[in-house]
Structure formats: C-alpha cells, structure tokens
Coordinates of C-alpha atoms in Angstrom, one line a residue:
X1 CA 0.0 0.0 0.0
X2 CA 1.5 3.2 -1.2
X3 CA 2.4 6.1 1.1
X4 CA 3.1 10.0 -0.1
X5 CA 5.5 11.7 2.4
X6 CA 5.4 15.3 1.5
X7 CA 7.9 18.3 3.2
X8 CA 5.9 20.9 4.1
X9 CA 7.2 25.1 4.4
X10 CA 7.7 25.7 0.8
X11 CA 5.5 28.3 -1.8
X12 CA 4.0 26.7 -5.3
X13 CA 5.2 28.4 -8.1
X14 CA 4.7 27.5 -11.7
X15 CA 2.0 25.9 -13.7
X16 CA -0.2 23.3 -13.7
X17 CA -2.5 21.4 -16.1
X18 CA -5.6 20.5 -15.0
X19 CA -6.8 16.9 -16.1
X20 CA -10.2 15.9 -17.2
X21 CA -13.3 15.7 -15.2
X22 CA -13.4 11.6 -13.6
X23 CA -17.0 12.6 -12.6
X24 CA -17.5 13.0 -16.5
X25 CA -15.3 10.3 -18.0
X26 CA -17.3 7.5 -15.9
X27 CA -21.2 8.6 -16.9
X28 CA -19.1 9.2 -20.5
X29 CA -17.8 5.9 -20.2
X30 CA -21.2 4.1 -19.4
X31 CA -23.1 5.7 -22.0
X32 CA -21.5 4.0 -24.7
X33 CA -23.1 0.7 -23.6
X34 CA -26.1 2.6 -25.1
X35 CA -24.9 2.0 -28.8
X36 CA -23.7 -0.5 -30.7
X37 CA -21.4 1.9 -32.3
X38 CA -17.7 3.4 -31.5
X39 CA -17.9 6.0 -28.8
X40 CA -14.5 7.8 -28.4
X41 CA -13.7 10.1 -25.3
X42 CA -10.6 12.4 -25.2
X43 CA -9.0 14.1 -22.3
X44 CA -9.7 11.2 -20.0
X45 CA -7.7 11.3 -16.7
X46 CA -5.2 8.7 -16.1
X47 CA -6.9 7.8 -12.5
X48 CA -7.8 4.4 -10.9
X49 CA -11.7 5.0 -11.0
X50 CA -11.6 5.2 -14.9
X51 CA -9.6 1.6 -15.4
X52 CA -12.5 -0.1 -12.5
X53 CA -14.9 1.4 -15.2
X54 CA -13.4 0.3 -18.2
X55 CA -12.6 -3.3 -16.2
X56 CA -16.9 -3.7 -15.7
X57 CA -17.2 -2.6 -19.2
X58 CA -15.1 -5.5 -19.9
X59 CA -16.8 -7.9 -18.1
X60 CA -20.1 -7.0 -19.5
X61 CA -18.7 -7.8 -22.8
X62 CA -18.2 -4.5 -24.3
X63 CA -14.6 -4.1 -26.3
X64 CA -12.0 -1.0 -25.3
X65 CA -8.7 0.5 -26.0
X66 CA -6.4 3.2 -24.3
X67 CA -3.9 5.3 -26.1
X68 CA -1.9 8.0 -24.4
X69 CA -2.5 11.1 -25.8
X70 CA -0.4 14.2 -24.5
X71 CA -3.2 15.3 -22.1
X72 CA -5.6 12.8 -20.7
X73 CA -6.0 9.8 -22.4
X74 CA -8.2 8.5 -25.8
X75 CA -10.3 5.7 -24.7
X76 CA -12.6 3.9 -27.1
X77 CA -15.5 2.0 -26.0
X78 CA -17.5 -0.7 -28.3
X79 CA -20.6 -2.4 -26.9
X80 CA -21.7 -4.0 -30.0
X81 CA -22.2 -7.3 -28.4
X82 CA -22.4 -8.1 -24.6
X83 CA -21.6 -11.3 -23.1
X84 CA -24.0 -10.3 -19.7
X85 CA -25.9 -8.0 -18.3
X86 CA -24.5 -8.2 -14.7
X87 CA -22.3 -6.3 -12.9
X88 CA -20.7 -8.1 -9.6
X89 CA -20.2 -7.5 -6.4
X90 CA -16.3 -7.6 -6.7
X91 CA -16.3 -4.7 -9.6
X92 CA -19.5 -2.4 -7.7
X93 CA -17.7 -2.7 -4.0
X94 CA -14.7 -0.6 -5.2
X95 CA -16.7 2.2 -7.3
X96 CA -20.1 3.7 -6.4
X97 CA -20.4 5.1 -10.0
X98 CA -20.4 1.4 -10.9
X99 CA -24.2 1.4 -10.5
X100 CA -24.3 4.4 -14.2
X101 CA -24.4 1.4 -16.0
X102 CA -27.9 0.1 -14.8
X103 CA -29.9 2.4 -16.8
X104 CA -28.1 2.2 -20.3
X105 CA -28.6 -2.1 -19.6
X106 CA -32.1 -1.9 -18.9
X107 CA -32.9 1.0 -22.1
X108 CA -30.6 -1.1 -24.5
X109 CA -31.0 -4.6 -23.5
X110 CA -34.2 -4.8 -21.1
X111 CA -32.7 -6.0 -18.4
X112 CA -29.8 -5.5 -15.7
X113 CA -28.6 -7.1 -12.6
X114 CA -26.7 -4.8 -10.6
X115 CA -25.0 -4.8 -7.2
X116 CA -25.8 -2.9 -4.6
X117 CA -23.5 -0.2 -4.0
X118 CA -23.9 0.1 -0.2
X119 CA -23.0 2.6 1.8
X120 CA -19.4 4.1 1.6
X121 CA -17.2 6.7 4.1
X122 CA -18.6 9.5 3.5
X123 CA -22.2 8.3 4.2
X124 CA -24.9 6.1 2.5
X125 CA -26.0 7.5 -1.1
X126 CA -28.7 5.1 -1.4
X127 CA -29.9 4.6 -4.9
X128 CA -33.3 4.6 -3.9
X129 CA -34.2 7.4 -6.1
X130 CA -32.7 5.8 -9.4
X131 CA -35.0 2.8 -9.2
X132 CA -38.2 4.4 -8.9
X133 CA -37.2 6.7 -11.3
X134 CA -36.8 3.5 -13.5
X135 CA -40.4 1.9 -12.1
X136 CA -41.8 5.0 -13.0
X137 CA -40.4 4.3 -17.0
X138 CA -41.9 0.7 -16.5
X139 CA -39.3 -0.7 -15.3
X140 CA -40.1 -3.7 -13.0
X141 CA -37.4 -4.0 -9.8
X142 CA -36.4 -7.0 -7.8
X143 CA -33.8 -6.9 -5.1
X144 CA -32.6 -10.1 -3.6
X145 CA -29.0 -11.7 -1.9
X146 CA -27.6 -7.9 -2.3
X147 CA -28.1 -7.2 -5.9
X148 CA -31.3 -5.1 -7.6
X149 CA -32.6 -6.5 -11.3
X150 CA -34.7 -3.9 -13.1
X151 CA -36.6 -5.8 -16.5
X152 CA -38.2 -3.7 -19.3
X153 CA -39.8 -4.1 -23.0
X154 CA -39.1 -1.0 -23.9
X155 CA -39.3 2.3 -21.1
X156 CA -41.8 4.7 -21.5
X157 CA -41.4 8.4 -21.2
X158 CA -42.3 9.5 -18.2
X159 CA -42.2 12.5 -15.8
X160 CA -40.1 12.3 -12.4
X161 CA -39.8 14.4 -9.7
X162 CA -36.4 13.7 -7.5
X163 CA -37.3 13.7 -4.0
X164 CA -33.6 15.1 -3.3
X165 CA -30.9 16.1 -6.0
X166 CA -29.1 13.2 -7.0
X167 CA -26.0 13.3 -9.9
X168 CA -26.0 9.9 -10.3
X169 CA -29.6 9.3 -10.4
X170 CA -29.9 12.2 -13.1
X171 CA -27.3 10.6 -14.9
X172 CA -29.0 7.0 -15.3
X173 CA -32.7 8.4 -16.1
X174 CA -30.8 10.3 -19.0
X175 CA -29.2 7.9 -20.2
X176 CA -32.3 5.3 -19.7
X177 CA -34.7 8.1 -21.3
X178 CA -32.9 8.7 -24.5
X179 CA -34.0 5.1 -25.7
X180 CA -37.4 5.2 -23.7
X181 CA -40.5 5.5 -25.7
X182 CA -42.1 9.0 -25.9
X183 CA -41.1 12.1 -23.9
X184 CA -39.4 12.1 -20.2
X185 CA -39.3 14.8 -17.7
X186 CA -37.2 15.0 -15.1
X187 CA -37.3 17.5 -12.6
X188 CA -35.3 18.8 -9.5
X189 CA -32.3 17.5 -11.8
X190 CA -28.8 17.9 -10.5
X191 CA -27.8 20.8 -12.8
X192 CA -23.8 20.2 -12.2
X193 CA -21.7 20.7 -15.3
X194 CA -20.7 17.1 -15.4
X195 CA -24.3 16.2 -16.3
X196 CA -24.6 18.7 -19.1
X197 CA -21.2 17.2 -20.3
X198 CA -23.1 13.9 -20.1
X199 CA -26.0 15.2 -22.3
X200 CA -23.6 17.2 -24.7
X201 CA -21.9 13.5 -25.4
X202 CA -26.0 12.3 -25.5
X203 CA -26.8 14.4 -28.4
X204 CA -23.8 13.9 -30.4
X205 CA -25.0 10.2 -30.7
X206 CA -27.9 11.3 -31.5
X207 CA -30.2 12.1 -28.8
X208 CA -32.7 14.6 -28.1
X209 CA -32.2 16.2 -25.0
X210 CA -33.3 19.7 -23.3
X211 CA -32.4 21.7 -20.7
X212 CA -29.5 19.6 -19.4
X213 CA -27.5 21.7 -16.4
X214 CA -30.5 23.5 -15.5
X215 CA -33.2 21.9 -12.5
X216 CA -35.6 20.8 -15.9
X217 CA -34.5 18.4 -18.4
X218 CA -36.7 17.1 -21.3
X219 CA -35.8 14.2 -22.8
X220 CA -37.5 12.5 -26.2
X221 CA -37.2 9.0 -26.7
X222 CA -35.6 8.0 -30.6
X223 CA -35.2 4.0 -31.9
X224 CA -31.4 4.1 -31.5
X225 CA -28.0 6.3 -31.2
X226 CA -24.8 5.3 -32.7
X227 CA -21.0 6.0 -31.9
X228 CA -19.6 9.7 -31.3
X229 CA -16.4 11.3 -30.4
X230 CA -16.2 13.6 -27.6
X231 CA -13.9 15.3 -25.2
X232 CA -14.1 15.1 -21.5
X233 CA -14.5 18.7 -19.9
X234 CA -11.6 19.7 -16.8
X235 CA -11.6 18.7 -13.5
X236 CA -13.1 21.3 -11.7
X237 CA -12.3 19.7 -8.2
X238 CA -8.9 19.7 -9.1
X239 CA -8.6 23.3 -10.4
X240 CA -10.2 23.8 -7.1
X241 CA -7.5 21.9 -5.2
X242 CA -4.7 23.7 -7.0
X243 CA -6.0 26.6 -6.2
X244 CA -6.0 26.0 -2.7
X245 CA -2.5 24.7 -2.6
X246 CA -1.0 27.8 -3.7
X247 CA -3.6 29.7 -1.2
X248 CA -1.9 27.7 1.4
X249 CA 1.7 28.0 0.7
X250 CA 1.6 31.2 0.0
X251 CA 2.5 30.5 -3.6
X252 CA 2.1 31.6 -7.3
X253 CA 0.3 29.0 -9.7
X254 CA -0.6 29.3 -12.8
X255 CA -3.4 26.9 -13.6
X256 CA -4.3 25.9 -17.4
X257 CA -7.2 23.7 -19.2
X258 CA -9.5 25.0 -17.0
X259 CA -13.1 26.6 -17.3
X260 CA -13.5 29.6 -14.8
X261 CA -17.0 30.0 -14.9
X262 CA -17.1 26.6 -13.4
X263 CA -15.6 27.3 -10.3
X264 CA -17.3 30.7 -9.6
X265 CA -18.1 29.6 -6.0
X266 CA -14.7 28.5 -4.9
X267 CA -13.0 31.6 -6.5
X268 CA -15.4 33.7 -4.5
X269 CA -14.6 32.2 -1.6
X270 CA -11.1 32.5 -2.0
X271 CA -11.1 35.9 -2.7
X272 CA -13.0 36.9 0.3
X273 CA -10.3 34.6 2.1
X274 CA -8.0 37.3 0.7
X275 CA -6.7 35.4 -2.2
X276 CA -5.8 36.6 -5.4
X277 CA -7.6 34.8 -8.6
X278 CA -7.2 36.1 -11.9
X279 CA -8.4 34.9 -15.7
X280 CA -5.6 34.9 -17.9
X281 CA -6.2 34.5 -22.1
X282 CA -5.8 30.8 -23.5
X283 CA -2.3 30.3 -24.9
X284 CA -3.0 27.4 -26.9
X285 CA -4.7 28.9 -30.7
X286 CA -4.9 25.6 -32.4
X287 CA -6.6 23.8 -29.3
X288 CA -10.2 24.3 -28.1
X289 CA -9.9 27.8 -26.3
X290 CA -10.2 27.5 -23.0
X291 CA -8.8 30.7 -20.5
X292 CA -6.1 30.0 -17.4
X293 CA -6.2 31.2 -14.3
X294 CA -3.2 32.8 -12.5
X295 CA -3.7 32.1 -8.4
X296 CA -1.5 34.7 -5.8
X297 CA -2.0 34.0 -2.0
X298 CA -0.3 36.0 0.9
X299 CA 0.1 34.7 4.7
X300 CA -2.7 37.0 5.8
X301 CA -5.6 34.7 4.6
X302 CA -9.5 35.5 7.0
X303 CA -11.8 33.2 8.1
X304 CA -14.8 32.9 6.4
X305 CA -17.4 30.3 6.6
X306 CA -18.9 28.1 4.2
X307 CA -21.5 26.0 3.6
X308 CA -21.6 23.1 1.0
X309 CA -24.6 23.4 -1.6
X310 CA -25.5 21.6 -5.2
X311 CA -23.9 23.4 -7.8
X312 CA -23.5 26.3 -8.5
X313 CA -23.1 26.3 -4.9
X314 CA -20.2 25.6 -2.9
X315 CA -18.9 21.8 -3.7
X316 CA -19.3 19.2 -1.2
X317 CA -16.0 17.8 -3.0
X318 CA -14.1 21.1 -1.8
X319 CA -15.1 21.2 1.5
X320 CA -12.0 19.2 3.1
X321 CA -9.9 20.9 1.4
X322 CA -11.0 24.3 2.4
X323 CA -11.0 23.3 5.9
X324 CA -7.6 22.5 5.4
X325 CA -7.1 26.0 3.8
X326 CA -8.4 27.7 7.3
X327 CA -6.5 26.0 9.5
X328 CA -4.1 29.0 8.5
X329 CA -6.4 31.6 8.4
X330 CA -6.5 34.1 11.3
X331 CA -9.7 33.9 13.2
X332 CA -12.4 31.1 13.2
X333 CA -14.7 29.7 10.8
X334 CA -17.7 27.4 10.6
X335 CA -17.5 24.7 7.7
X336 CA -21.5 23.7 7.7
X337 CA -21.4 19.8 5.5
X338 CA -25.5 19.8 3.5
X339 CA -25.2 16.9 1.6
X340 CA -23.0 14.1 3.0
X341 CA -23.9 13.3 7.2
X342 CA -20.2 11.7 7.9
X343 CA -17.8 13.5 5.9
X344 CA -15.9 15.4 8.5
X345 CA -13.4 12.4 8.9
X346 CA -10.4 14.1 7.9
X347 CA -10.9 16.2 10.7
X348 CA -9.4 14.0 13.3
X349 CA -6.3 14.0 10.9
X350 CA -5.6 17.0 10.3
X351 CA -6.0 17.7 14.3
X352 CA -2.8 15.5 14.5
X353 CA -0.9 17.8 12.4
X354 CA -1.8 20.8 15.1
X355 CA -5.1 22.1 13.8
X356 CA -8.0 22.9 16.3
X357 CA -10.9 21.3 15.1
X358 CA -14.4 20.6 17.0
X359 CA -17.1 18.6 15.2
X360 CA -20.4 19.2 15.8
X361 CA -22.6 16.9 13.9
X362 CA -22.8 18.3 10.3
X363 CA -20.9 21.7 11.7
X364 CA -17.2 22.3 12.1
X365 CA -15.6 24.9 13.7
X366 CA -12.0 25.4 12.5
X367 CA -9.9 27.8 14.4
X368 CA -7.0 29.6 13.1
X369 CA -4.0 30.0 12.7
X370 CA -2.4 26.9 13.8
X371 CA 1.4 25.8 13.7
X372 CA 1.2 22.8 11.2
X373 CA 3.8 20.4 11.8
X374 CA 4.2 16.9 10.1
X375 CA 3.3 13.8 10.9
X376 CA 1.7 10.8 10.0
X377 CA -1.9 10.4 8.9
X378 CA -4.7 8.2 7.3
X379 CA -6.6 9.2 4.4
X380 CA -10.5 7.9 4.8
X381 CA -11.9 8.7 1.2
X382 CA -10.9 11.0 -1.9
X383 CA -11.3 14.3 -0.8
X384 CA -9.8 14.0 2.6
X385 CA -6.4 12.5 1.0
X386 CA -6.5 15.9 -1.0
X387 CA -6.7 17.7 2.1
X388 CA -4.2 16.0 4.1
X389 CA -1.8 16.6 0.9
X390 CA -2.4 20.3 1.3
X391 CA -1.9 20.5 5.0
X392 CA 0.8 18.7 4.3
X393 CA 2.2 21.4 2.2
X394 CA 1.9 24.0 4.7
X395 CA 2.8 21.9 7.7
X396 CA 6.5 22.2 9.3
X397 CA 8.6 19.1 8.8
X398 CA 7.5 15.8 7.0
X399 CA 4.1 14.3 7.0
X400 CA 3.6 10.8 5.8
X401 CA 0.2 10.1 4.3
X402 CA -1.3 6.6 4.3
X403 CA -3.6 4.7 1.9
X404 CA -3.1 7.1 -1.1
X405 CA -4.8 5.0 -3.3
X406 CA -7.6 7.2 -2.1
X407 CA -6.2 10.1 -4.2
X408 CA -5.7 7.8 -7.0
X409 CA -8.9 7.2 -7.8
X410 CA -9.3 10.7 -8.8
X411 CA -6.5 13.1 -9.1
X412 CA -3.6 11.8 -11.7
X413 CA -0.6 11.5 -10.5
X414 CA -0.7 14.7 -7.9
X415 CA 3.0 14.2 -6.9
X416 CA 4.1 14.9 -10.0
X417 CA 2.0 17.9 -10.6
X418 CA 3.1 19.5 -7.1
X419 CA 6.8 18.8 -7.9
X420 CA 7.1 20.8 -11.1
X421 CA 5.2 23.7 -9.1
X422 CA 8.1 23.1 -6.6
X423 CA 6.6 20.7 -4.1
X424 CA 9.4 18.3 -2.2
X425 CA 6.6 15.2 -2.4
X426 CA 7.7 11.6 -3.4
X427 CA 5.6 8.2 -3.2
X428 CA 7.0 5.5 -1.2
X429 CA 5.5 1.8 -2.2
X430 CA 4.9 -0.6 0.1
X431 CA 8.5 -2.6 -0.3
X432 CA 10.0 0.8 0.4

C-alpha cells in the first residue's frame, strides 16, 4: 500500500495542467453501452476510477482500447455485443459510479442485474431514487441476496420528480430516457456541469435532449444512437484543489485547461479569504480555447465560513480541502457539511498535524491560525487524501500520508503535478 511523504514550508510556483473531469469520464464511459457503435472520449484522466470502469465494461462484454495522448487519455469504448448484463459485487464494491451502468442495460438490452453499491465513508447515497425513477419508465425492480434486477420491454417516457438532487440518479434516467419510448421529464435534476457534459456526449449520438444543467431536463425518446467522439471537460475539483495549494503556501500558480465560470463559488470564496484569482487568455490557438487562471496568495488569509450546496453552490468535494485551507487563516470559521452526514473524517487528521478542530454533527468549527507540523496520517476517502496533501504542504517538517490510493482514484498523479510547481513530495511503495 502506497504512502506520499510530502515536506511541508515551501511556496508553489509555476503551472499546472488540469486533467479531465473523472466525474464525466465515468457517466461518459457508461453511456456508450447505449450504442452498438464506436464511442470515443478524449482528455480522459489517467486515474484508478476510470480503469475499474473500463474493467466492468469488460466484463459485461463490451470491447476497449487506451492510447496515451499528451493530455488525458483517448479511450474507445465498443458495446456491439455483450456477453451479460450483470455487474458483480467484486467490480460495484470498489466504485459507487459502478451502479451508471444500470440504466443504459435496462434501455438497450431490457434488463440488468446490478450490485448494490452500499454505503461508503462518506455516508450512505442510497440509490433509492434511481430505481423508482426506473419503475416509473416501466421498469419492473427485484432486489434479492444484495443485488437489484430492473426488467423492461421497452421504457416509456415518463415525468419524475427527485425527492432530493441526485447526480447519479440524473445521470442513469438520462441515459435510460434517451432510448425510452415517448417524452421524459425530469425535474429537480442535478444541474452540475458534469451532467450537461453527459448530455452534450448524449446528443452527439444522436439524442434529443433539453435543458441539461438546469433543474428541468426534457428528454424524447428516438429508436437508437450510434458511436460519437467527444472530449471530457476539466476537473473542476482539481482546479479547485490547485488553487488551494497555492492559497496555502503562500504561492504563485498558474493553472491551465480549466473553465473559470465553473468554479465561480470556490474563486469567490477564496477571494473573500483574501486570495488573489485572476483569468488569464488561453495560450493554446490551435486547441479548443479554453482561459487560465493565474492564483496569488499571501500569509494573511481571513476566516470565512462556508457551507456546502448543489452546484452552483459551494462543492461538497471542496469542503475538506478548504477546511484545510483555514487552518491557516486568522480567526475562526464554521465549515456547515449539507449533503454528506459523515464527511468530517479528515478532521481527526488534520488535528494530528496541530489544527484545532471541534465537530459538531454536520458543523465544524475550525480555528486559526495553527502551527502545522508533520506527521503521519490516514486518508478515509478521496477528498480527505486531498486535504491531508495540502496540510501537508503547509505543515513544518515531513508528514507521511497513508492509503493514497484514495487520491488515485481521482487526481492523476498529484506528486508529480506538485513537484514541477516546486513541491518536495515523493511516493513511497509498500516494499520501500
């Protein structure tokens, strides 16, 4: 099991390239069991979650390729013929997103047997509100010894309200409604940008889709899509963790394929923080223009509080590492958690590197600023590895981070990114 032992004390400088979205590539990924033809994704990060997607996609059948490309990768997915319609235990137990390929099986195919995902560290994201979202397209649903099967003829357009807003769940009635028959509404959709990045993919093989990224989406049925190329949009939770790692060194990044009016909430936070975020022009004419942003921190970074929303709000995927951000703030801040009910975890972690921390249920207070100084610490889940790799970075001496294949699954190969900005970081495998 891989360790990252990172020296703390020293400023970011430089730039840093911004992989694409994982939280896209996977519902990407899935998708393309939708079509018989080619589906080709670009920009598709180099992370563990993407090969325990493309591993199910194997096991259902469906053919793929990688080719390294000189950002992201160029995967190819062909589900002209599947061998089964189930997706195990062994595959589901080590990604929740596992569960995106239930609705393209049952729209396709008429049928799917899928594990249950169960419940994970950061609480218990039933997926409650996928199936009756299916039984309400016609869908019958059995569950029995851990796994739900959902049978169909064909769906039928129907209209859905979520009871809470679900990504996921958006994701799968998409996908499910584009080959339903007739016209689907769903409403109180998750309107984050990796769902309309999901639709955009959608209509280029060939669906008709409407008001994807906003809390309406209309979708009409057709017979059948075929293959499509399509690139994976940037990582906006890693922009936003960049940015906070040169907020709390007291560093100089440069940040590029990015898309600032994606992270609107996070730069506005920081800059109430006091930290300096500015949109620089694309340098990069004969690629698809996107902007840069240029990130300048000082040491005299304020308290402010936040609290975690559906976007456009503040991201539930930031909020460990902004807590780790105001443990070197002056004054004291309350971090309020909306959407997950255990995802203060990192908490206790970061208290071991000197923070003062008190958990109160779904409410942290963090007060600042603390002496940082390194040592060794367990990472829980994704996000809280990030966080523990930025108080890391501010933290005196050398911390030693344990089970980083947490931050594999979805930030490619972070030590390398925070060396060339400067970062004394290096991965230390398990035989030394």
């Amino acid at each position: 099991m891989d360790k990252l032992l990172i020296e703390g004390g020293i400023p970011l400088e430089g730039r840093i390239s911004v992989s694409g979205a994982k939280n896209a590539a996977l519902p990407a990924m899935a998708a393309a069991l939708l079509t018989e033809g080619r589906v080709i994704l670009r920009n598709v990060p180099r992370v563990r979650d993407i090969g325990t997607m493309r591993s199910l996609l194997d096991e259902l059948g469906a053919d793929s390729s990688v080719t390294h490309e000189e950002h992201g990768n160029r995967v190819e997915i062909e589900a002209h013929k599947l061998v089964t319609r189930l997706a195990p235990y062994e595959l589901v137990k080590q990604m929740r997103a596992s569960v995106l390929v239930l609705g393209p099986l049952v729209a396709r195919f008429g049928e799917a047997r899928v594990s249950l995902p169960g419940g994970c560290a950061i609480g218990a994201r039933p997926i409650n509100l996928h199936l009756k979202g299916l039984e309400a397209m016609g869908a019958t649903i059995e569950m029995d010894h851990g796994y739900v099967t959902a049978r169909a003829g064909r769906l039928k357009g129907a209209s859905y309200s979520f009871d809470t807003i679900t990504v996921t769940g958006t994701e799968n009635l998409m996908m499910a409604a584009t080959l339903a028959e007739g016209e689907t509404v769903l409403e109180n959709a998750a309107k984050e940008p990796e769902v309309e990045d999901l639709a955009n993919l959608l209509k280029k093989m060939g669906a008709s889709i409407d008001g994807a990224g906003t809390e309406k989406i209309l979708i009409r049925g057709v017979g059948a899509l075929h293959g499509a190329e399509h690139s994976i949009i940037p990582d906006r939770i890693e922009a936003g963790t960049f940015l906070i790692a040169a907020a709390i060194t007291a560093g100089h990044l440069t940040l590029d394929h990015v898309e600032p009016s994606r992270l609107t909430a996070i730069i506005a936070k920081l800059s109430e923080v006091g930290v300096r975020v500015t949109e620089l022009p694309s340098e990069a004419p004969n690629e698809v223009q996107r902007p840069m942003l240029e990130v300048q921190a000082t040491r005299g970074l304020r308290a402010v509080d936040i609290v975690t929303q559906e976007y456009p709000g503040f991201a539930t995927d930031m909020q460990a590492q902004y807590m780790a951000l105001m443990t070197q703030a002056e004054g004291s801040s309350v971090i309020t958690e909306t959407i997950f009910e255990n995802r203060f975890l990192h908490a206790l972690e970061l208290v071991r590197l000197g923070a003062e921390i008190t958990v109160d249920g779904r409410r942290a207070l963090v007060k600042g600023k603390t002496v940082l100084s390194g040592a060794m610490v367990q990472a829980s889940d994704l996000r809280a590895s990030a966080s523990l790799v930025l108080a890391g970075l501010a933290a005196e001496g050398e911390t030693l981070i344990d089970r980083v294949y947490h931050i594999d699954r979805g930030y490619e190969c972070i030590e390398e990114k925070l060396s060339k900005a400067g970062a004394r970081n290096r991965r230390i495998s398990e035989a030394g």
